[in-house]
XYZ file of C-alpha atoms in Angstrom:
208
model
C 196.743 24.060 140.686
C 196.502 25.332 138.190
C 196.142 29.074 137.543
C 192.995 30.561 136.230
C 193.784 34.381 135.248
C 190.188 36.275 134.778
C 189.979 39.071 131.831
C 188.429 41.944 132.943
C 185.671 42.428 130.257
C 185.720 45.101 127.592
C 183.329 48.369 128.248
C 183.416 48.862 124.357
C 181.016 46.189 124.366
C 178.848 48.432 126.419
C 179.355 52.003 124.409
C 177.836 50.884 121.491
C 174.773 49.297 123.012
C 174.192 52.702 123.995
C 175.277 54.354 121.184
C 172.659 52.192 119.297
C 170.045 53.467 122.309
C 170.886 56.685 121.986
C 169.903 56.523 117.569
C 166.769 54.054 118.677
C 165.591 57.552 120.640
C 166.388 59.887 118.486
C 164.536 58.151 114.827
C 162.314 58.323 116.857
C 161.698 61.021 118.182
C 162.415 62.616 115.405
C 159.124 60.830 113.379
C 157.004 62.017 116.461
C 158.146 65.238 115.760
C 157.684 64.997 112.398
C 154.126 63.225 112.696
C 153.536 67.116 114.635
C 154.488 69.329 112.595
C 151.795 67.696 110.054
C 149.056 67.625 112.559
C 150.050 71.330 112.833
C 150.101 72.494 109.423
C 147.028 70.901 109.013
C 145.370 72.924 111.693
C 146.600 75.603 110.085
C 145.666 74.949 106.752
C 141.912 74.814 107.923
C 141.738 77.660 110.001
C 142.523 79.714 106.798
C 139.806 78.339 105.010
C 137.871 78.777 107.707
C 138.833 82.234 107.495
C 138.589 83.175 104.160
C 135.257 81.398 104.008
C 132.983 83.417 106.300
C 130.352 85.657 104.328
C 131.293 89.439 104.633
C 128.976 91.121 106.663
C 128.693 95.144 105.932
C 129.280 97.115 109.513
C 126.083 98.742 110.805
C 126.015 102.191 109.697
C 127.259 104.879 111.547
C 124.248 107.023 112.367
C 125.688 109.616 114.079
C 128.331 110.627 111.507
C 126.175 111.649 108.297
C 127.502 114.245 106.971
C 123.546 115.763 105.616
C 125.753 118.115 103.223
C 126.770 116.068 101.415
C 126.477 116.893 97.371
C 123.536 116.757 95.023
C 122.479 114.733 93.477
C 119.548 114.402 90.821
C 117.333 111.245 90.086
C 114.829 110.846 87.331
C 112.170 109.400 89.628
C 111.992 112.456 92.337
C 110.070 115.279 91.023
C 108.629 117.040 94.250
C 109.371 121.384 95.033
C 111.274 121.314 97.843
C 113.131 117.730 98.034
C 116.753 117.893 97.677
C 118.458 114.503 96.849
C 122.526 114.707 98.542
C 124.443 111.656 98.044
C 128.059 110.259 98.484
C 129.823 106.845 98.150
C 128.154 105.850 101.645
C 124.551 106.672 101.640
C 121.840 109.325 100.005
C 120.120 111.531 102.325
C 116.465 112.878 101.217
C 115.979 116.353 102.442
C 112.439 117.716 103.383
C 113.458 121.215 104.259
C 110.852 123.355 102.522
C 108.298 120.749 102.048
C 105.295 121.456 105.945
C 105.379 118.190 106.590
C 104.128 119.429 110.170
C 102.390 122.002 112.164
C 103.957 124.220 115.112
C 105.205 121.577 118.154
C 102.659 118.897 116.544
C 103.909 115.256 115.211
C 101.075 114.286 112.404
C 102.278 114.516 108.990
C 100.544 117.216 106.786
C 99.436 119.201 104.208
C 101.642 118.072 100.625
C 103.048 115.251 102.481
C 102.578 111.981 101.227
C 102.852 112.864 97.523
C 106.425 113.408 98.443
C 107.115 110.727 100.973
C 105.237 108.856 97.475
C 108.373 110.225 95.234
C 110.854 109.394 97.834
C 108.927 105.734 98.665
C 109.362 104.212 95.237
C 112.827 105.500 94.881
C 114.504 104.258 97.770
C 112.245 100.556 96.427
C 113.591 101.338 92.741
C 117.639 102.152 93.809
C 118.156 100.602 97.758
C 116.068 97.842 97.689
C 118.373 95.709 100.218
C 119.481 99.976 102.052
C 118.659 100.591 105.851
C 117.182 103.108 106.363
C 117.337 106.380 108.911
C 114.774 108.907 109.413
C 116.017 111.939 111.117
C 113.841 114.281 112.666
C 114.077 117.459 113.594
C 112.379 120.574 115.036
C 112.707 124.442 115.176
C 114.234 126.358 118.117
C 110.695 127.249 119.898
C 110.390 125.218 123.579
C 113.630 123.664 125.262
C 116.289 121.607 123.614
C 114.136 118.226 125.452
C 111.221 118.587 124.562
C 112.454 119.607 120.732
C 114.301 117.017 121.200
C 111.374 114.850 121.733
C 109.218 115.674 119.207
C 111.344 115.341 116.679
C 112.184 112.152 117.408
C 107.764 111.511 118.032
C 108.582 113.809 113.805
C 110.757 110.480 112.147
C 108.884 108.105 113.546
C 105.373 109.278 111.981
C 107.225 109.107 108.960
C 108.535 105.630 109.734
C 105.222 104.224 109.930
C 104.291 106.132 107.015
C 107.510 103.928 105.520
C 106.103 101.001 106.219
C 102.279 101.291 105.757
C 101.800 103.188 102.588
C 105.897 103.291 101.565
C 106.139 99.428 101.112
C 109.399 99.798 103.509
C 109.624 96.957 105.818
C 110.078 97.712 109.352
C 113.083 96.263 109.902
C 114.983 98.747 107.759
C 114.420 101.651 108.887
C 115.395 103.061 111.970
C 114.889 106.940 114.278
C 117.273 109.801 114.931
C 116.578 112.677 116.325
C 118.599 116.085 116.328
C 116.499 117.778 117.885
C 117.005 122.036 116.619
C 120.559 120.850 117.161
C 121.047 121.006 113.015
C 118.752 123.635 111.424
C 117.457 123.162 108.323
C 116.843 126.527 107.937
C 117.222 129.968 109.671
C 115.120 130.210 112.978
C 115.396 133.421 113.571
C 112.072 134.138 111.391
C 109.207 132.025 110.805
C 109.873 130.475 107.273
C 112.704 129.236 108.317
C 111.054 128.289 111.146
C 108.876 126.102 108.728
C 111.289 124.053 107.053
C 112.888 122.931 110.078
C 109.997 121.110 111.139
C 110.666 118.970 109.042
C 112.701 114.832 108.353
C 115.704 113.511 106.747
C 115.430 110.176 105.071
C 118.918 108.681 104.950
C 119.748 104.507 102.647
C 122.071 103.215 103.415
C 122.654 100.865 101.047
C 127.037 99.321 103.019
C 128.985 96.566 100.811
């Protein structure tokens, strides 16, 4: 009987197929990662375009930090005695401190208020047609602080109503603020000073 010698299977062929398989997996992973990077790049580009295409919205006015001692400004349309115009690069202030707009402890406009407010309204519409308008009410130091704060708010509201009804200023552009007796325009220790403190200041905030 012939003796058959069985040769063991060579292991080298297994290693070749294993290497080929690993190369195939590596190629597949490479293309998957490349495709994912492209998707991320598209998303990032889209986000950048979206963020840069958003409209720039002006910040709301900081009504609590108005500097009422801003430098004086001259507007040719404002000629009324006692109207002082001040401005900086953020807002313009129309002060009616020397005009007697209100009687003691009253919030009803009186005296020469109409003619003075007409000049201010005309200036607002000419120079700041799209501005936000803040009306600040003042009171003299007589009475309690709470009472004067309420009275000043009522005076500012009276001017707001006038600007809407007679000054052609849109209601949604006007806000009312009370300074009460906290920022007097003149000396509260004499009658003339207290008269000046029964007044308002109108601030136009154009934004950017």
